[in-house]
């Protein structure tokens, strides 16, 4: 990608602000049944993964096995190495008053359920996405068949990872969100459809209506509900951030203030 995509940066900024707000509520004694907290948590993490899928699809093209392993190496160094460094060294030692040497079992448990769980989740998704991308570039069939066959191993690997307890069931939700962004970036016809005023209006109304009824302490029904809310959230923010040129508005405001200085 030769330059940044402004509306994606806006979406990331909104998602970061929501994470900070959610953590301030969660770790300062407020109940998780708080309506603001439940609104934020009904979509903010899937939004991050959808944005990751959108960007990854735009910048990634894997055509050989060698390129796939090069891709894996880059993702390991940028995601897993920081995860290991934080989980096994910085968090248990540099941020603690008293040092306790971690046992082998404790280290494995921390790596299986790390505090920075989203990095582990993102890495697994990106590993499987690399296979998806490679198959797409290798197959010469029509678009529909090519992406259908490329999606099969990704789906099976995702389900196997959950079944074998490699990671939590949330992997299914975040994989869906990732490929929502991925296919939106890949096929202009999908993005064009999502940008229609009617789709935007329905998504906006559905998002704000449904997000207020999601339950943080709910069951699997709420997990499915979260998929729906996250989809409408992505469509809503994609449209909103594409239509709102923040950089130009800030520049105009700055130019307005400049003569008064």
Coordinates of C-alpha atoms in Angstrom, one line a residue:
X1 CA 0.0 0.0 0.0
X2 CA 1.7 3.2 -1.2
X3 CA -0.2 5.5 1.2
X4 CA -2.5 5.3 4.2
X5 CA -6.2 5.0 3.8
X6 CA -7.8 7.8 5.8
X7 CA -11.1 6.2 6.5
X8 CA -9.4 3.1 7.8
X9 CA -7.3 5.2 10.1
X10 CA -10.5 6.9 11.4
X11 CA -12.1 3.5 12.1
X12 CA -9.0 2.3 13.9
X13 CA -9.0 5.5 16.0
X14 CA -12.6 5.0 17.0
X15 CA -11.9 1.3 17.9
X16 CA -8.9 2.3 20.0
X17 CA -10.9 4.9 21.9
X18 CA -13.7 2.4 22.5
X19 CA -11.1 -0.1 24.0
X20 CA -9.8 2.5 26.3
X21 CA -13.3 3.5 27.4
X22 CA -14.3 -0.2 27.9
X23 CA -11.2 -0.9 30.1
X24 CA -11.7 2.2 32.1
X25 CA -15.2 1.0 32.9
X26 CA -14.3 -2.6 33.4
X27 CA -11.3 -2.1 35.7
X28 CA -12.6 0.7 37.9
X29 CA -15.3 -1.1 39.8
X30 CA -18.2 -0.5 37.4
X31 CA -20.5 -3.5 36.8
X32 CA -20.2 -5.2 33.4
X33 CA -24.0 -4.9 33.1
X34 CA -23.3 -1.1 32.6
X35 CA -25.2 -0.2 29.3
X36 CA -22.2 1.8 28.0
X37 CA -19.8 -1.1 28.6
X38 CA -22.2 -3.6 27.0
X39 CA -22.6 -1.3 24.0
X40 CA -18.8 -1.0 23.5
X41 CA -18.2 -4.7 24.0
X42 CA -20.9 -5.8 21.6
X43 CA -18.7 -4.9 18.6
X44 CA -15.4 -3.3 19.3
X45 CA -13.0 -6.3 19.1
X46 CA -14.6 -7.8 16.0
X47 CA -14.3 -4.3 14.5
X48 CA -10.5 -4.5 15.0
X49 CA -10.4 -7.8 13.3
X50 CA -12.5 -6.6 10.4
X51 CA -10.2 -3.7 9.9
X52 CA -7.2 -6.1 10.0
X53 CA -8.8 -8.2 7.3
X54 CA -9.5 -5.2 5.1
X55 CA -5.9 -4.0 5.3
X56 CA -4.3 -7.4 5.1
X57 CA -6.2 -8.2 1.9
X58 CA -5.0 -5.0 0.3
X59 CA -1.3 -5.5 1.1
X60 CA -0.9 -9.3 0.9
X61 CA -0.3 -11.5 -2.2
X62 CA 1.3 -15.0 -1.6
X63 CA 2.0 -17.0 -4.7
X64 CA 4.6 -19.6 -3.6
X65 CA 5.3 -21.7 -0.6
X66 CA 8.5 -19.7 0.0
X67 CA 6.5 -16.5 0.1
X68 CA 4.1 -18.1 2.6
X69 CA 6.9 -19.0 5.0
X70 CA 8.4 -15.5 4.6
X71 CA 5.0 -14.1 5.4
X72 CA 4.8 -16.4 8.5
X73 CA 8.2 -15.3 9.6
X74 CA 7.2 -11.6 9.4
X75 CA 4.0 -12.3 11.3
X76 CA 5.8 -14.2 14.0
X77 CA 8.4 -11.5 14.6
X78 CA 5.7 -8.7 14.6
X79 CA 3.0 -10.5 16.7
X80 CA 4.2 -13.6 18.5
X81 CA 7.7 -12.3 19.6
X82 CA 6.1 -9.2 21.3
X83 CA 3.5 -11.5 22.8
X84 CA 6.1 -13.8 24.3
X85 CA 8.3 -11.0 25.5
X86 CA 5.4 -9.3 27.3
X87 CA 3.8 -12.4 28.7
X88 CA 6.9 -14.2 30.0
X89 CA 9.3 -11.3 30.8
X90 CA 7.8 -7.8 31.0
X91 CA 4.5 -8.5 32.7
X92 CA 5.7 -11.1 35.3
X93 CA 9.0 -9.4 36.1
X94 CA 9.5 -5.8 35.1
X95 CA 6.0 -4.8 36.3
X96 CA 6.0 -6.8 39.6
X97 CA 7.4 -5.8 42.9
X98 CA 8.4 -9.3 43.8
X99 CA 9.8 -11.7 41.2
X100 CA 8.6 -15.3 41.1
X101 CA 10.3 -17.7 38.7
X102 CA 7.7 -19.1 36.4
X103 CA 7.5 -22.9 36.2
X104 CA 7.3 -24.7 32.9
X105 CA 3.6 -25.4 33.5
X106 CA 2.9 -21.7 34.4
X107 CA 4.7 -20.5 31.2
X108 CA 2.6 -22.8 29.0
X109 CA -0.6 -21.7 30.7
X110 CA 0.2 -18.1 30.2
X111 CA 1.0 -18.7 26.5
X112 CA -2.2 -20.6 26.1
X113 CA -4.3 -17.9 27.8
X114 CA -2.2 -14.8 27.5
X115 CA -3.4 -11.4 28.7
X116 CA -2.8 -10.1 25.2
X117 CA -5.1 -12.8 23.9
X118 CA -6.0 -10.8 20.8
X119 CA -2.4 -11.1 19.5
X120 CA -2.6 -14.9 19.7
X121 CA -6.0 -14.9 18.0
X122 CA -4.8 -12.5 15.2
X123 CA -1.7 -14.7 14.6
X124 CA -3.8 -17.9 14.2
X125 CA -6.2 -16.1 11.8
X126 CA -3.3 -14.7 9.8
X127 CA -1.6 -18.1 9.6
X128 CA -4.8 -19.6 8.1
X129 CA -5.3 -16.5 5.9
X130 CA -1.9 -17.1 4.3
X131 CA -3.1 -20.5 3.2
X132 CA -6.3 -18.9 1.9
X133 CA -4.3 -16.3 -0.1
X134 CA -1.9 -18.8 -1.5
X135 CA -4.7 -21.1 -2.7
X136 CA -6.6 -18.2 -4.3
X137 CA -3.5 -17.2 -6.3
X138 CA -2.8 -20.8 -7.3
X139 CA -6.2 -21.7 -8.5
X140 CA -7.2 -20.6 -12.1
X141 CA -10.9 -21.2 -11.8
X142 CA -13.6 -18.5 -11.7
X143 CA -13.7 -16.1 -8.7
X144 CA -16.6 -17.9 -6.9
X145 CA -15.1 -21.4 -7.1
X146 CA -11.6 -20.1 -6.3
X147 CA -12.7 -18.4 -3.1
X148 CA -15.1 -21.2 -2.2
X149 CA -12.3 -23.8 -2.3
X150 CA -9.8 -21.5 -0.6
X151 CA -12.2 -20.9 2.2
X152 CA -12.7 -24.6 3.0
X153 CA -9.2 -25.3 4.6
X154 CA -9.5 -22.0 6.5
X155 CA -12.9 -23.0 7.9
X156 CA -11.7 -26.5 8.8
X157 CA -8.5 -25.3 10.5
X158 CA -10.5 -22.7 12.4
X159 CA -13.0 -25.3 13.7
X160 CA -10.2 -27.8 14.5
X161 CA -8.3 -25.1 16.5
X162 CA -11.4 -24.6 18.6
X163 CA -12.2 -28.3 18.9
X164 CA -8.6 -29.2 20.0
X165 CA -8.7 -26.4 22.5
X166 CA -5.8 -24.5 20.9
X167 CA -7.8 -21.4 21.4
X168 CA -11.2 -20.2 22.5
X169 CA -14.5 -20.4 20.6
X170 CA -14.2 -16.6 19.9
X171 CA -11.8 -17.6 17.1
X172 CA -14.9 -18.3 15.0
X173 CA -16.4 -14.9 15.6
X174 CA -13.1 -13.1 14.9
X175 CA -12.4 -15.2 11.8
X176 CA -15.8 -14.2 10.5
X177 CA -15.0 -10.5 11.2
X178 CA -11.6 -10.7 9.6
X179 CA -13.0 -12.2 6.3
X180 CA -15.8 -9.7 6.4
X181 CA -13.2 -7.0 6.0
X182 CA -11.1 -9.2 3.7
X183 CA -13.9 -9.8 1.1
X184 CA -15.1 -6.1 1.4
X185 CA -11.6 -5.1 0.3
X186 CA -11.2 -7.8 -2.3
X187 CA -14.5 -7.3 -4.2
X188 CA -15.4 -3.7 -5.1
X189 CA -19.0 -4.8 -5.8
X190 CA -19.4 -5.7 -2.1
X191 CA -18.0 -2.4 -0.9
X192 CA -20.2 -0.6 -3.4
X193 CA -23.2 -2.5 -2.1
X194 CA -22.3 -1.7 1.5
X195 CA -22.0 2.0 0.6
X196 CA -25.5 2.3 -0.8
X197 CA -27.6 4.8 1.2
X198 CA -30.3 2.2 1.9
X199 CA -27.8 -0.4 3.3
X200 CA -26.1 2.4 5.3
X201 CA -29.4 3.5 6.8
X202 CA -30.6 0.0 7.7
X203 CA -27.2 -0.9 9.2
X204 CA -27.1 2.3 11.2
X205 CA -30.6 1.8 12.6
X206 CA -30.0 -1.9 13.3
X207 CA -26.6 -1.3 14.9
X208 CA -27.8 1.2 17.5
X209 CA -31.0 -0.8 18.1
X210 CA -29.4 -4.2 18.5
X211 CA -26.2 -3.2 20.3
X212 CA -28.2 -2.0 23.3
X213 CA -29.7 -5.4 23.8
X214 CA -26.5 -7.5 23.9
X215 CA -25.6 -9.1 27.2
X216 CA -21.9 -9.3 28.3
X217 CA -22.7 -12.2 30.7
X218 CA -24.9 -14.0 28.2
X219 CA -24.8 -17.4 26.5
X220 CA -24.1 -18.7 23.0
X221 CA -27.2 -16.9 21.7
X222 CA -25.4 -13.6 22.7
X223 CA -22.3 -14.8 20.8
X224 CA -24.4 -15.2 17.7
X225 CA -26.1 -11.9 18.4
X226 CA -22.6 -10.3 18.6
X227 CA -21.8 -11.5 15.0
X228 CA -24.9 -9.6 13.8
X229 CA -24.2 -6.5 15.8
X230 CA -20.5 -6.5 14.7
X231 CA -21.5 -6.8 11.0
X232 CA -23.8 -3.7 11.3
X233 CA -21.1 -1.9 13.2
X234 CA -18.5 -2.4 10.5
X235 CA -20.9 -1.3 7.7
X236 CA -22.0 1.7 9.7
X237 CA -18.5 2.9 10.6
X238 CA -17.1 2.1 7.1
X239 CA -19.8 4.4 5.6
X240 CA -19.4 7.1 8.3
X241 CA -15.6 7.3 8.1
X242 CA -15.6 7.3 4.3
X243 CA -18.1 10.2 4.2
X244 CA -16.5 12.2 7.0
X245 CA -13.1 13.7 5.8
X246 CA -11.6 14.4 9.2
X247 CA -8.3 15.7 7.9
X248 CA -9.9 18.4 5.8
X249 CA -12.2 19.5 8.6
X250 CA -9.3 19.8 11.1
X251 CA -7.2 21.8 8.5
X252 CA -10.1 24.2 7.9
X253 CA -10.5 24.7 11.7
X254 CA -6.7 25.2 12.0
X255 CA -6.7 27.8 9.2
X256 CA -9.6 29.6 10.9
X257 CA -7.7 29.9 14.1
X258 CA -4.4 30.8 12.5
X259 CA -5.1 34.5 11.7
X260 CA -6.2 35.0 15.3
X261 CA -2.8 33.9 16.7

